[in-house]
XYZ file of N, CA and C in Angstrom:
849
model
N -45.151 222.667 -61.522
C -45.014 222.740 -60.069
C -46.127 221.953 -59.451
N -45.747 221.018 -58.552
C -46.735 220.128 -57.910
C -46.714 220.362 -56.392
N -47.872 220.147 -55.752
C -47.882 220.149 -54.276
C -46.920 219.094 -53.715
N -46.366 219.321 -52.544
C -45.412 218.352 -51.976
C -45.961 216.937 -51.900
N -47.241 216.759 -51.571
C -47.777 215.434 -51.437
C -47.792 214.693 -52.748
N -47.901 215.413 -53.906
C -47.867 214.753 -55.179
C -46.437 214.438 -55.612
N -45.474 215.262 -55.157
C -44.066 215.009 -55.468
C -43.608 213.746 -54.817
N -44.178 213.408 -53.664
C -43.731 212.242 -52.909
C -44.615 211.017 -53.137
N -45.580 211.119 -53.997
C -46.468 209.989 -54.255
C -45.666 208.776 -54.786
N -45.886 207.628 -54.175
C -45.228 206.379 -54.528
C -43.712 206.396 -54.256
N -43.229 207.393 -53.562
C -41.813 207.415 -53.192
C -41.517 206.344 -52.126
N -40.454 205.604 -52.339
C -40.040 204.599 -51.343
C -39.294 205.266 -50.219
N -39.560 204.811 -48.989
C -38.903 205.329 -47.776
C -38.873 206.871 -47.783
N -40.046 207.492 -47.866
C -40.086 208.965 -48.074
C -39.443 209.762 -46.981
N -39.618 209.416 -45.735
C -38.995 210.169 -44.630
C -37.460 210.147 -44.770
N -36.960 209.006 -45.082
C -35.505 208.842 -45.246
C -35.021 209.663 -46.445
N -35.690 209.533 -47.581
C -35.297 210.238 -48.797
C -35.323 211.743 -48.584
N -36.358 212.253 -47.995
C -36.468 213.687 -47.778
C -35.412 214.177 -46.791
N -35.089 213.360 -45.793
C -34.033 213.720 -44.850
C -32.679 213.773 -45.545
N -32.388 212.815 -46.404
C -31.121 212.782 -47.159
C -31.027 214.013 -48.071
N -32.137 214.352 -48.690
C -32.141 215.522 -49.578
C -31.799 216.779 -48.769
N -32.419 216.924 -47.600
C -32.187 218.091 -46.778
C -30.699 218.126 -46.307
N -30.161 216.950 -45.963
C -28.786 216.891 -45.532
C -27.828 217.315 -46.696
N -28.140 216.852 -47.897
C -27.281 217.202 -49.044
C -27.419 218.707 -49.372
N -28.612 219.256 -49.213
C -28.758 220.716 -49.436
C -27.930 221.488 -48.400
N -27.923 221.009 -47.170
C -27.136 221.674 -46.123
C -25.634 221.598 -46.408
N -25.196 220.422 -46.904
C -23.753 220.214 -47.117
C -23.246 220.737 -48.459
N -24.008 220.502 -49.548
C -23.565 220.853 -50.863
C -24.185 222.147 -51.395
N -25.271 222.567 -50.768
C -25.945 223.793 -51.206
C -27.185 223.476 -52.011
N -28.209 224.324 -51.859
C -29.466 224.105 -52.564
C -29.298 224.184 -54.061
N -28.381 225.035 -54.539
C -28.186 225.196 -55.977
C -27.685 223.905 -56.611
N -26.713 223.250 -55.950
C -26.142 221.990 -56.466
C -27.167 220.901 -56.509
N -27.929 220.788 -55.418
C -28.947 219.709 -55.372
C -30.091 220.034 -56.285
N -30.493 221.343 -56.323
C -31.635 221.756 -57.135
C -31.428 221.576 -58.645
N -30.167 221.652 -59.106
C -29.884 221.505 -60.523
C -30.128 220.082 -60.992
N -30.052 219.133 -60.041
C -30.255 217.756 -60.444
C -29.005 217.144 -61.025
N -29.134 215.949 -61.593
C -27.977 215.295 -62.214
C -27.071 214.559 -61.262
N -27.441 214.557 -59.963
C -26.617 213.894 -58.973
C -26.953 212.423 -58.866
N -25.970 211.578 -58.689
C -26.170 210.163 -58.377
C -25.821 209.936 -56.914
N -26.831 209.557 -56.152
C -26.650 209.451 -54.712
C -26.842 207.995 -54.271
N -25.824 207.470 -53.637
C -25.904 206.130 -53.079
C -26.046 206.247 -51.590
N -27.142 205.711 -51.068
C -27.402 205.836 -49.636
C -27.146 204.503 -48.889
N -27.312 204.579 -47.589
C -27.078 203.415 -46.723
C -28.313 202.548 -46.533
N -29.448 203.004 -47.069
C -30.716 202.273 -46.871
C -30.641 200.874 -47.434
N -31.095 199.905 -46.621
C -31.213 198.517 -47.062
C -32.704 198.232 -47.259
N -33.127 198.097 -48.512
C -34.533 198.020 -48.810
C -35.197 196.799 -48.185
N -34.497 195.729 -48.019
C -35.075 194.533 -47.382
C -35.447 194.824 -45.934
N -34.561 195.529 -45.233
C -34.843 195.855 -43.828
C -35.951 196.914 -43.770
N -35.895 197.886 -44.700
C -36.912 198.918 -44.736
C -38.315 198.315 -44.914
N -38.441 197.398 -45.831
C -39.741 196.733 -46.078
C -40.218 196.020 -44.829
N -39.300 195.345 -44.137
C -39.671 194.612 -42.926
C -40.107 195.587 -41.831
N -39.393 196.692 -41.692
C -39.746 197.681 -40.655
C -41.123 198.294 -40.959
N -41.371 198.651 -42.188
C -42.659 199.217 -42.562
C -43.759 198.217 -42.328
N -43.514 196.959 -42.650
C -44.525 195.919 -42.428
C -44.836 195.732 -40.972
N -43.805 195.779 -40.115
C -44.033 195.605 -38.686
C -44.830 196.797 -38.115
N -44.545 198.000 -38.562
C -45.282 199.169 -38.099
C -46.748 199.062 -38.517
N -47.005 198.678 -39.772
C -48.376 198.524 -40.239
C -49.138 197.461 -39.444
N -48.459 196.344 -39.223
C -49.084 195.240 -38.467
C -49.382 195.662 -37.020
N -48.498 196.433 -36.449
C -48.636 196.906 -35.079
C -49.930 197.711 -34.952
N -50.136 198.648 -35.869
C -51.337 199.486 -35.796
C -52.602 198.766 -36.219
N -52.479 197.817 -37.132
C -53.618 197.009 -37.527
C -54.092 196.087 -36.424
N -53.198 195.798 -35.490
C -53.555 194.863 -34.390
C -54.548 195.446 -33.423
N -54.638 196.776 -33.372
C -55.532 197.413 -32.400
C -54.886 197.690 -31.066
N -53.680 197.148 -30.822
C -53.056 197.347 -29.515
C -52.679 198.800 -29.252
N -52.153 199.522 -30.267
C -51.849 200.925 -30.012
C -53.033 201.747 -29.579
N -54.172 201.545 -30.281
C -55.378 202.294 -29.933
C -55.844 201.992 -28.528
N -55.684 200.745 -28.140
C -56.094 200.315 -26.750
C -55.223 201.003 -25.701
N -54.006 201.330 -26.061
C -53.060 201.984 -25.142
C -52.976 203.500 -25.395
N -53.905 204.004 -26.200
C -53.955 205.427 -26.534
C -52.687 205.899 -27.239
N -52.150 205.042 -28.115
C -50.966 205.386 -28.917
C -51.467 205.681 -30.341
N -51.105 206.854 -30.857
C -51.579 207.247 -32.173
C -50.462 207.282 -33.230
N -49.197 207.170 -32.781
C -48.123 207.360 -33.751
C -46.907 206.567 -33.283
N -45.938 206.431 -34.172
C -44.674 205.792 -33.826
C -43.584 206.252 -34.794
N -42.366 205.935 -34.478
C -41.223 206.166 -35.355
C -40.151 205.118 -35.003
N -39.423 204.708 -36.018
C -38.395 203.670 -35.783
C -37.211 203.891 -36.709
N -36.019 203.593 -36.193
C -34.786 203.723 -36.934
C -33.929 202.495 -36.766
N -33.380 201.958 -37.826
C -32.456 200.832 -37.731
C -31.036 201.283 -38.145
N -30.076 200.949 -37.292
C -28.680 201.316 -37.581
C -27.810 200.083 -37.687
N -26.907 200.062 -38.659
C -25.850 199.074 -38.690
C -24.804 199.522 -37.676
N -24.719 198.859 -36.567
C -23.935 199.388 -35.456
C -22.429 199.392 -35.731
N -21.950 198.522 -36.620
C -20.524 198.508 -36.890
C -20.088 199.764 -37.662
N -20.944 200.267 -38.531
C -20.572 201.402 -39.381
C -21.224 202.713 -38.967
N -22.314 202.625 -38.206
C -23.075 203.842 -37.876
C -23.998 204.277 -38.984
N -24.218 203.427 -39.951
C -25.074 203.772 -41.094
C -26.553 203.440 -40.795
N -27.455 204.319 -41.190
C -28.869 204.072 -41.049
C -29.291 203.124 -42.193
N -29.894 202.010 -41.806
C -30.295 201.025 -42.839
C -31.809 201.005 -43.042
N -32.584 201.599 -42.122
C -34.013 201.645 -42.295
C -34.564 202.787 -41.395
N -35.662 203.387 -41.856
C -36.272 204.461 -41.072
C -37.749 204.594 -41.401
N -38.561 204.674 -40.389
C -39.974 204.984 -40.529
C -40.250 206.183 -39.614
N -40.522 207.333 -40.232
C -40.640 208.569 -39.466
C -42.010 208.771 -38.815
N -42.996 208.061 -39.315
C -44.379 208.106 -38.758
C -45.065 206.777 -39.028
N -46.249 206.614 -38.443
C -46.969 205.348 -38.669
C -47.303 205.142 -40.152
N -47.510 206.286 -40.863
C -47.827 206.234 -42.295
C -47.556 207.586 -42.854
N -46.779 207.675 -43.910
C -46.407 208.982 -44.502
C -47.671 209.756 -44.940
N -48.687 209.019 -45.358
C -49.918 209.672 -45.850
C -50.982 209.791 -44.780
N -50.638 209.565 -43.523
C -51.623 209.656 -42.442
C -52.051 211.121 -42.288
N -53.375 211.360 -42.188
C -53.862 212.734 -42.104
C -53.308 213.495 -40.898
N -52.916 214.725 -41.125
C -52.513 215.596 -40.013
C -51.044 215.669 -39.737
N -50.379 214.497 -39.598
C -48.977 214.538 -39.212
C -48.090 213.543 -39.942
N -48.607 212.918 -41.001
C -47.857 211.857 -41.691
C -46.533 212.304 -42.241
N -46.455 213.549 -42.727
C -45.217 213.986 -43.382
C -44.147 214.403 -42.382
N -44.520 214.638 -41.114
C -43.535 215.055 -40.104
C -42.676 213.857 -39.706
N -41.371 214.056 -39.688
C -40.425 212.963 -39.351
C -40.141 212.986 -37.858
N -40.767 212.081 -37.102
C -40.621 212.075 -35.655
C -39.248 211.580 -35.178
N -38.468 210.927 -36.063
C -37.163 210.476 -35.623
C -36.238 211.655 -35.364
N -36.582 212.827 -35.924
C -35.753 214.023 -35.776
C -36.397 215.070 -34.885
N -37.427 214.642 -34.086
C -38.161 215.525 -33.199
C -37.749 215.305 -31.756
N -37.853 216.339 -30.943
C -37.516 216.208 -29.522
C -38.692 215.575 -28.774
N -38.418 214.417 -28.227
C -39.426 213.643 -27.447
C -38.718 213.138 -26.194
N -39.413 213.100 -25.067
C -38.791 212.604 -23.835
C -38.552 211.102 -23.953
N -37.292 210.661 -23.749
C -36.926 209.275 -23.986
C -37.084 208.359 -22.766
N -37.482 208.905 -21.613
C -37.746 208.100 -20.430
C -36.539 207.271 -19.993
N -36.782 206.037 -19.630
C -35.788 205.191 -18.978
C -34.665 204.763 -19.920
N -34.765 205.044 -21.229
C -33.676 204.671 -22.139
C -32.396 205.417 -21.821
N -32.448 206.484 -20.983
C -31.269 207.215 -20.632
C -30.518 206.616 -19.475
N -31.133 205.736 -18.734
C -30.510 205.196 -17.499
C -29.175 204.497 -17.717
N -29.005 203.691 -18.750
C -27.673 203.034 -18.954
C -26.548 204.057 -19.000
N -26.789 205.195 -19.662
C -25.747 206.187 -19.824
C -25.470 206.954 -18.513
N -26.485 207.082 -17.681
C -26.319 207.744 -16.399
C -25.432 206.887 -15.500
N -25.690 205.582 -15.458
C -24.825 204.699 -14.651
C -23.418 204.656 -15.229
N -23.310 204.665 -16.539
C -21.957 204.686 -17.151
C -21.229 205.953 -16.770
N -21.936 207.062 -16.722
C -21.339 208.323 -16.319
C -20.808 208.255 -14.895
N -21.558 207.630 -13.998
C -21.110 207.492 -12.626
C -19.884 206.593 -12.539
N -19.876 205.510 -13.277
C -18.740 204.599 -13.238
C -17.452 205.250 -13.760
N -17.605 206.141 -14.759
C -16.425 206.812 -15.306
C -15.988 207.987 -14.481
N -16.949 208.737 -13.936
C -16.605 209.967 -13.215
C -16.383 209.721 -11.731
N -16.940 208.619 -11.214
C -16.682 208.212 -9.833
C -17.094 209.231 -8.775
N -18.104 210.026 -9.100
C -18.638 210.940 -8.091
C -17.563 211.860 -7.483
N -17.476 211.801 -6.166
C -16.511 212.684 -5.480
C -15.113 212.128 -5.472
N -14.881 210.990 -6.133
C -13.537 210.455 -6.249
C -13.117 209.553 -5.061
N -13.997 209.415 -4.082
C -13.644 208.619 -2.929
C -14.144 207.175 -3.011
N -14.832 206.830 -4.058
C -15.402 205.512 -4.201
C -15.407 205.080 -5.639
N -15.112 203.801 -5.862
C -15.234 203.244 -7.230
C -16.619 202.614 -7.365
N -17.337 203.020 -8.384
C -18.691 202.484 -8.621
C -18.648 201.436 -9.734
N -19.359 200.363 -9.497
C -19.476 199.300 -10.500
C -20.854 198.659 -10.427
N -21.028 197.566 -11.143
C -22.345 196.938 -11.190
C -22.838 196.416 -9.838
N -21.892 196.155 -8.918
C -22.250 195.644 -7.597
C -22.428 196.704 -6.531
N -22.240 197.977 -6.904
C -22.356 199.064 -5.914
C -23.830 199.225 -5.504
N -24.039 199.562 -4.244
C -25.375 199.739 -3.716
C -25.794 201.203 -3.816
N -26.944 201.414 -4.413
C -27.611 202.725 -4.424
C -29.031 202.485 -3.908
N -29.280 202.774 -2.667
C -30.508 202.395 -2.019
C -31.744 203.021 -2.738
N -32.732 202.189 -2.950
C -33.993 202.622 -3.539
C -34.920 203.063 -2.414
N -34.947 204.359 -2.192
C -35.652 204.928 -1.013
C -36.245 206.272 -1.331
N -36.936 206.821 -0.389
C -37.560 208.152 -0.582
C -36.470 209.226 -0.608
N -36.365 209.982 -1.715
C -35.382 211.055 -1.822
C -36.054 212.355 -2.238
N -37.315 212.498 -1.853
C -38.086 213.673 -2.255
C -37.378 214.988 -1.842
N -36.788 214.990 -0.646
C -36.158 216.218 -0.182
C -34.940 216.573 -1.044
N -34.169 215.569 -1.423
C -33.015 215.805 -2.308
C -33.447 216.157 -3.711
N -34.489 215.551 -4.161
C -34.953 215.692 -5.549
C -35.682 217.015 -5.725
N -36.342 217.462 -4.682
C -37.092 218.702 -4.738
C -38.525 218.548 -5.188
N -38.977 217.327 -5.316
C -40.381 217.041 -5.690
C -40.624 215.571 -5.380
N -41.865 215.150 -5.494
C -42.167 213.735 -5.242
C -41.605 212.879 -6.379
N -40.862 211.847 -6.006
C -40.283 210.920 -6.975
C -40.627 209.508 -6.590
N -41.188 208.756 -7.497
C -41.539 207.370 -7.218
C -41.094 206.490 -8.383
N -41.039 205.190 -8.133
C -40.783 204.205 -9.165
C -42.080 203.855 -9.848
N -41.954 203.123 -10.938
C -43.145 202.755 -11.710
C -44.164 201.965 -10.919
N -43.707 201.196 -9.934
C -44.626 200.371 -9.120
C -44.996 201.035 -7.809
N -44.571 202.295 -7.620
C -44.915 203.080 -6.453
C -44.440 202.470 -5.149
N -43.297 201.791 -5.200
C -42.725 201.234 -3.953
C -41.221 201.346 -3.970
N -40.604 201.165 -2.790
C -39.158 201.261 -2.647
C -38.611 199.855 -2.351
N -37.465 199.535 -2.927
C -36.876 198.203 -2.760
C -35.696 198.163 -1.821
N -35.309 199.329 -1.254
C -34.216 199.350 -0.295
C -32.868 199.176 -0.955
N -31.953 198.473 -0.254
C -30.565 198.335 -0.718
C -30.459 197.375 -1.892
N -30.295 197.889 -3.084
C -30.124 197.040 -4.269
C -28.917 197.545 -5.042
N -28.358 196.665 -5.869
C -27.152 197.019 -6.629
C -27.510 197.807 -7.887
N -26.496 198.420 -8.490
C -26.696 199.108 -9.756
C -27.200 198.129 -10.836
N -26.673 196.909 -10.798
C -27.136 195.890 -11.745
C -28.609 195.667 -11.609
N -29.105 195.503 -10.390
C -30.529 195.298 -10.167
C -31.318 196.539 -10.519
N -30.792 197.705 -10.191
C -31.475 198.976 -10.423
C -31.729 199.202 -11.879
N -30.702 198.925 -12.719
C -30.844 199.124 -14.162
C -31.743 198.067 -14.776
N -31.530 196.820 -14.342
C -32.318 195.698 -14.891
C -33.803 195.868 -14.602
N -34.126 196.428 -13.416
C -35.525 196.611 -13.009
C -36.002 198.024 -13.288
N -35.162 198.836 -13.922
C -35.519 200.222 -14.311
C -36.083 201.024 -13.158
N -35.315 201.080 -12.054
C -35.747 201.864 -10.897
C -35.372 203.340 -11.105
N -36.278 204.230 -10.814
C -36.029 205.664 -10.999
C -35.059 206.248 -9.961
N -35.270 205.921 -8.719
C -34.551 206.568 -7.660
C -33.055 206.299 -7.703
N -32.578 205.069 -7.862
C -31.153 204.848 -7.964
C -30.517 205.580 -9.167
N -31.264 205.683 -10.265
C -30.735 206.377 -11.441
C -30.535 207.888 -11.141
N -31.477 208.487 -10.452
C -31.350 209.877 -10.061
C -30.173 210.027 -9.095
N -30.031 209.095 -8.172
C -28.887 209.117 -7.234
C -27.575 209.054 -8.000
N -27.541 208.218 -9.025
C -26.300 208.050 -9.818
C -25.915 209.377 -10.467
N -26.876 210.087 -11.041
C -26.605 211.397 -11.648
C -26.165 212.400 -10.594
N -26.817 212.345 -9.431
C -26.505 213.263 -8.316
C -25.062 213.034 -7.862
N -24.658 211.783 -7.735
C -23.309 211.478 -7.276
C -22.253 211.810 -8.339
N -22.578 211.497 -9.585
C -21.622 211.773 -10.682
C -21.360 213.258 -10.810
N -22.379 214.068 -10.590
C -22.242 215.518 -10.800
C -22.233 216.329 -9.515
N -21.961 215.651 -8.368
C -21.922 216.361 -7.072
C -23.174 217.244 -6.855
N -24.336 216.615 -7.069
C -25.597 217.295 -6.817
C -26.291 217.820 -8.067
N -25.652 217.709 -9.242
C -26.250 218.233 -10.477
C -26.247 217.136 -11.546
N -27.195 217.238 -12.471
C -27.275 216.295 -13.565
C -26.350 216.672 -14.712
N -25.662 217.785 -14.623
C -24.858 218.286 -15.726
C -23.801 217.329 -16.175
N -23.094 216.706 -15.239
C -22.066 215.733 -15.594
C -22.628 214.605 -16.457
N -23.777 214.055 -16.044
C -24.408 212.989 -16.787
C -24.881 213.430 -18.155
N -25.470 214.640 -18.217
C -25.967 215.149 -19.486
C -24.809 215.411 -20.451
N -23.731 215.987 -19.933
C -22.539 216.198 -20.781
C -22.003 214.872 -21.272
N -22.028 213.885 -20.454
C -21.543 212.526 -20.810
C -22.438 211.921 -21.915
N -23.747 212.064 -21.716
C -24.697 211.548 -22.699
C -24.492 212.185 -24.071
N -24.201 213.488 -24.058
C -23.949 214.197 -25.319
C -22.639 213.702 -25.927
N -21.620 213.487 -25.117
C -20.335 213.067 -25.609
C -20.403 211.709 -26.291
N -21.202 210.810 -25.788
C -21.241 209.468 -26.356
C -22.158 209.340 -27.542
N -22.794 210.479 -27.964
C -23.520 210.419 -29.244
C -24.882 211.077 -29.239
N -25.530 211.227 -28.083
C -26.815 211.884 -28.037
C -26.596 213.398 -27.868
N -26.115 213.999 -28.957
C -25.514 215.332 -28.886
C -26.465 216.436 -28.525
N -27.764 216.243 -28.716
C -28.730 217.310 -28.466
C -29.573 217.061 -27.227
N -29.227 216.087 -26.388
C -30.030 215.762 -25.220
C -30.153 217.005 -24.312
N -31.371 217.325 -23.898
C -31.700 218.420 -22.963
C -31.454 219.809 -23.608
N -31.207 219.894 -24.900
C -30.977 221.219 -25.509
C -32.160 222.140 -25.418
N -33.407 221.657 -25.679
C -34.548 222.581 -25.547
C -34.704 223.107 -24.125
N -34.496 222.232 -23.131
C -34.628 222.648 -21.738
C -33.509 223.602 -21.370
N -32.304 223.328 -21.864
C -31.162 224.211 -21.572
C -31.409 225.590 -22.152
N -31.918 225.655 -23.369
C -32.197 226.907 -24.012
C -33.324 227.683 -23.322
N -34.210 226.913 -22.655
C -35.337 227.569 -21.985
C -35.029 227.935 -20.528
N -33.804 227.661 -20.076
C -33.441 228.057 -18.729
C -32.782 227.012 -17.865
N -32.775 225.749 -18.326
C -32.068 224.722 -17.536
C -32.857 223.464 -17.347
N -32.217 222.467 -16.820
C -32.809 221.176 -16.541
C -32.398 220.714 -15.137
N -33.116 219.745 -14.587
C -32.809 219.252 -13.242
C -32.450 217.779 -13.262
N -32.553 217.145 -12.104
C -32.164 215.764 -11.975
C -33.109 214.798 -12.723
N -34.270 215.317 -13.145
C -35.154 214.470 -13.945
C -34.534 214.068 -15.268
N -33.450 214.798 -15.674
C -32.737 214.400 -16.894
C -32.221 212.970 -16.790
N -31.958 212.501 -15.559
C -31.408 211.158 -15.366
C -32.405 210.075 -15.729
N -33.683 210.415 -15.738
C -34.703 209.428 -16.062
C -35.500 209.816 -17.289
N -34.831 210.549 -18.192
C -35.417 210.890 -19.481
C -36.373 212.055 -19.479
N -36.214 212.966 -18.521
C -37.128 214.098 -18.407
C -36.760 215.285 -19.303
N -35.923 215.058 -20.285
C -35.539 216.073 -21.256
C -35.884 215.590 -22.667
N -35.825 216.545 -23.616
C -36.100 216.153 -25.001
C -34.868 215.509 -25.645
N -35.147 214.460 -26.462
C -34.087 213.773 -27.185
C -34.601 213.406 -28.582
N -33.742 213.516 -29.577
C -34.089 213.038 -30.913
C -33.808 211.527 -31.000
N -34.705 210.816 -31.608
C -34.496 209.365 -31.734
C -33.172 209.043 -32.455
N -32.844 209.848 -33.460
C -31.612 209.603 -34.213
C -30.403 209.736 -33.297
N -30.401 210.720 -32.419
C -29.300 210.904 -31.469
C -29.233 209.752 -30.470
N -30.412 209.293 -30.021
C -30.443 208.204 -29.039
C -29.890 206.903 -29.664
N -30.298 206.643 -30.920
C -29.771 205.496 -31.662
C -28.249 205.571 -31.726
N -27.752 206.771 -32.000
C -26.310 206.968 -32.088
C -25.595 206.623 -30.811
N -26.166 207.038 -29.668
C -25.549 206.746 -28.373
C -25.534 205.239 -28.086
N -26.614 204.551 -28.407
C -26.660 203.126 -28.211
C -25.682 202.385 -29.133
N -25.456 202.995 -30.314
C -24.427 202.443 -31.206
C -23.056 202.486 -30.575
N -22.800 203.608 -29.861
C -21.524 203.750 -29.145
C -21.353 202.654 -28.082
N -22.421 202.356 -27.373
C -22.388 201.276 -26.384
C -22.064 199.962 -27.054
N -22.691 199.698 -28.198
C -22.491 198.422 -28.880
C -21.106 198.261 -29.437
N -20.432 199.412 -29.706
C -19.055 199.368 -30.219
C -18.041 199.502 -29.068
N -18.497 199.216 -27.877
C -17.622 199.274 -26.666
C -16.973 200.657 -26.520
N -17.794 201.692 -26.745
C -17.346 203.041 -26.439
C -16.823 203.852 -27.582
N -16.892 203.321 -28.813
C -16.427 204.061 -29.985
C -17.609 204.791 -30.629
N -17.546 206.124 -30.645
C -18.627 206.918 -31.214
C -18.356 207.142 -32.692
N -19.397 206.908 -33.503
C -19.313 207.188 -34.948
C -20.535 208.023 -35.322
N -20.357 209.026 -36.153
C -21.514 209.810 -36.566
C -22.495 208.972 -37.372
N -23.812 209.142 -37.109
C -24.789 208.489 -37.938
C -24.636 208.981 -39.360
N -24.712 208.039 -40.322
C -24.565 208.419 -41.723
C -25.676 207.812 -42.566
N -26.028 208.550 -43.626
C -27.084 208.111 -44.539
C -26.593 207.997 -45.990
N -25.500 208.745 -46.308
C -25.029 208.823 -47.688
C -23.666 208.161 -47.810
N -23.562 207.238 -48.744
C -22.275 206.570 -48.981
C -21.436 207.269 -50.037
N -22.135 207.833 -51.049
C -21.390 208.468 -52.143
C -22.342 209.374 -52.939
N -21.818 210.508 -53.381
C -22.548 211.408 -54.254
C -21.638 211.798 -55.426
N -22.147 211.612 -56.646
C -21.389 212.010 -57.855
C -22.269 212.934 -58.678
N -21.584 213.882 -59.360
C -22.332 214.777 -60.258
C -22.478 214.188 -61.641
N -23.040 214.953 -62.553
C -23.298 214.416 -63.892
C -22.024 214.170 -64.686
N -20.894 214.768 -64.244
C -19.605 214.526 -64.891
C -18.855 213.335 -64.292
N -19.500 212.688 -63.311
C -18.865 211.532 -62.650
C -17.898 211.893 -61.552
N -17.843 213.181 -61.194
C -16.942 213.642 -60.091
C -17.568 213.316 -58.764
N -16.758 212.813 -57.823
C -17.227 212.468 -56.499
C -17.280 213.736 -55.636
N -18.488 214.071 -55.175
C -18.673 215.243 -54.330
C -18.646 214.898 -52.843
N -18.995 213.652 -52.547
C -19.055 213.224 -51.148
C -18.864 211.710 -51.074
N -18.088 211.262 -50.107
C -17.839 209.835 -49.956
C -17.749 209.495 -48.479
N -18.436 208.413 -48.082
C -18.432 208.020 -46.673
C -17.076 207.452 -46.234
N -16.653 207.844 -45.052
C -15.428 207.305 -44.445
C -15.776 206.683 -43.111
N -15.180 205.575 -42.818
C -15.428 204.894 -41.558
C -14.516 205.531 -40.492
N -15.060 206.469 -39.744
C -14.315 207.202 -38.726
C -14.969 207.044 -37.387
N -14.174 206.898 -36.351
C -14.729 206.785 -34.981
C -13.772 207.299 -33.943
N -14.312 207.541 -32.767
C -13.537 208.067 -31.645
C -13.925 207.357 -30.354
N -12.917 206.908 -29.589
C -13.181 206.242 -28.300
C -13.602 207.299 -27.298
N -14.874 207.304 -26.928
C -15.395 208.330 -26.042
C -15.879 207.780 -24.710
N -15.884 206.473 -24.578
C -16.341 205.822 -23.370
C -15.361 204.704 -23.013
N -15.053 204.568 -21.766
C -14.207 203.487 -21.281
C -14.758 202.146 -21.760
N -14.035 201.360 -22.534
C -14.598 200.101 -23.020
C -15.005 199.143 -21.895
N -14.323 199.215 -20.732
C -14.717 198.377 -19.623
C -16.096 198.763 -19.087
N -16.338 200.066 -19.021
C -17.642 200.557 -18.592
C -18.743 200.142 -19.588
N -18.455 200.284 -20.875
C -19.403 199.886 -21.916
C -19.715 198.414 -21.794
N -18.702 197.626 -21.519
C -18.883 196.145 -21.401
C -19.813 195.818 -20.239
N -19.608 196.498 -19.097
C -20.420 196.254 -17.904
C -21.889 196.636 -18.172
N -22.103 197.786 -18.761
C -23.492 198.240 -19.063
C -24.147 197.293 -20.054
N -23.413 196.881 -21.090
C -23.974 195.932 -22.074
C -24.325 194.602 -21.394
N -23.466 194.169 -20.465
C -23.717 192.913 -19.769
C -25.013 192.966 -18.966
N -25.258 194.137 -18.335
C -26.482 194.286 -17.551
C -27.698 194.286 -18.508
């Protein structure tokens, strides 16, 4: 019996490998996985994995993260056509003291402005109160909405730009038009946008806040917890013009008798209007 850190010594892509093992234990049972003898073919592309690990190391060696008070990172690469994970770095270094073994790609972290494309897509599909068609040229004024929001809300540059289009709002990452979009899509609530975000692949968005009592319009600008893996999945849906596919890590599992216990299937579902996905991608 060895301590966990010795079991993983010299393991390649340790965060990915340990995640796959946990997934197989959940699906096949601890007894089946624990007995050993399984042959597991995963989706990992070692060439991409090496490149990703090298970039992360170079990033921290540059000194830029420390200058910006950044102590950690996580990154996931997906083959968007299949939904397969081809590379994953769960922390800046698996052996980093204190938190190296924790896989941040599966942790709830506020995703900020990365949610805005899906909020605008939600408005374009749901059309608010039904009296107006929203598209990339629709105007959502960038103005003071503190009374509607219930707290002070500002843009990153602390100014208002007035009458600008959705295309400009998303391209310039304005907070106020994004909150307005969620407000209009849900008739005053962010629920419609959050439900939409979950439907297109980010299945756990705002779950911690929901379990703790609820979330507000800040969900439109990433004010809720999201797992990186879920966020990657939602962006994959955008890239496939609205077809959602579950993220996958395992292509095939066989036991010691050569019997196939698990095999990947290319399955997807159209969950977003392809025209809306096209418009958001174009922006």
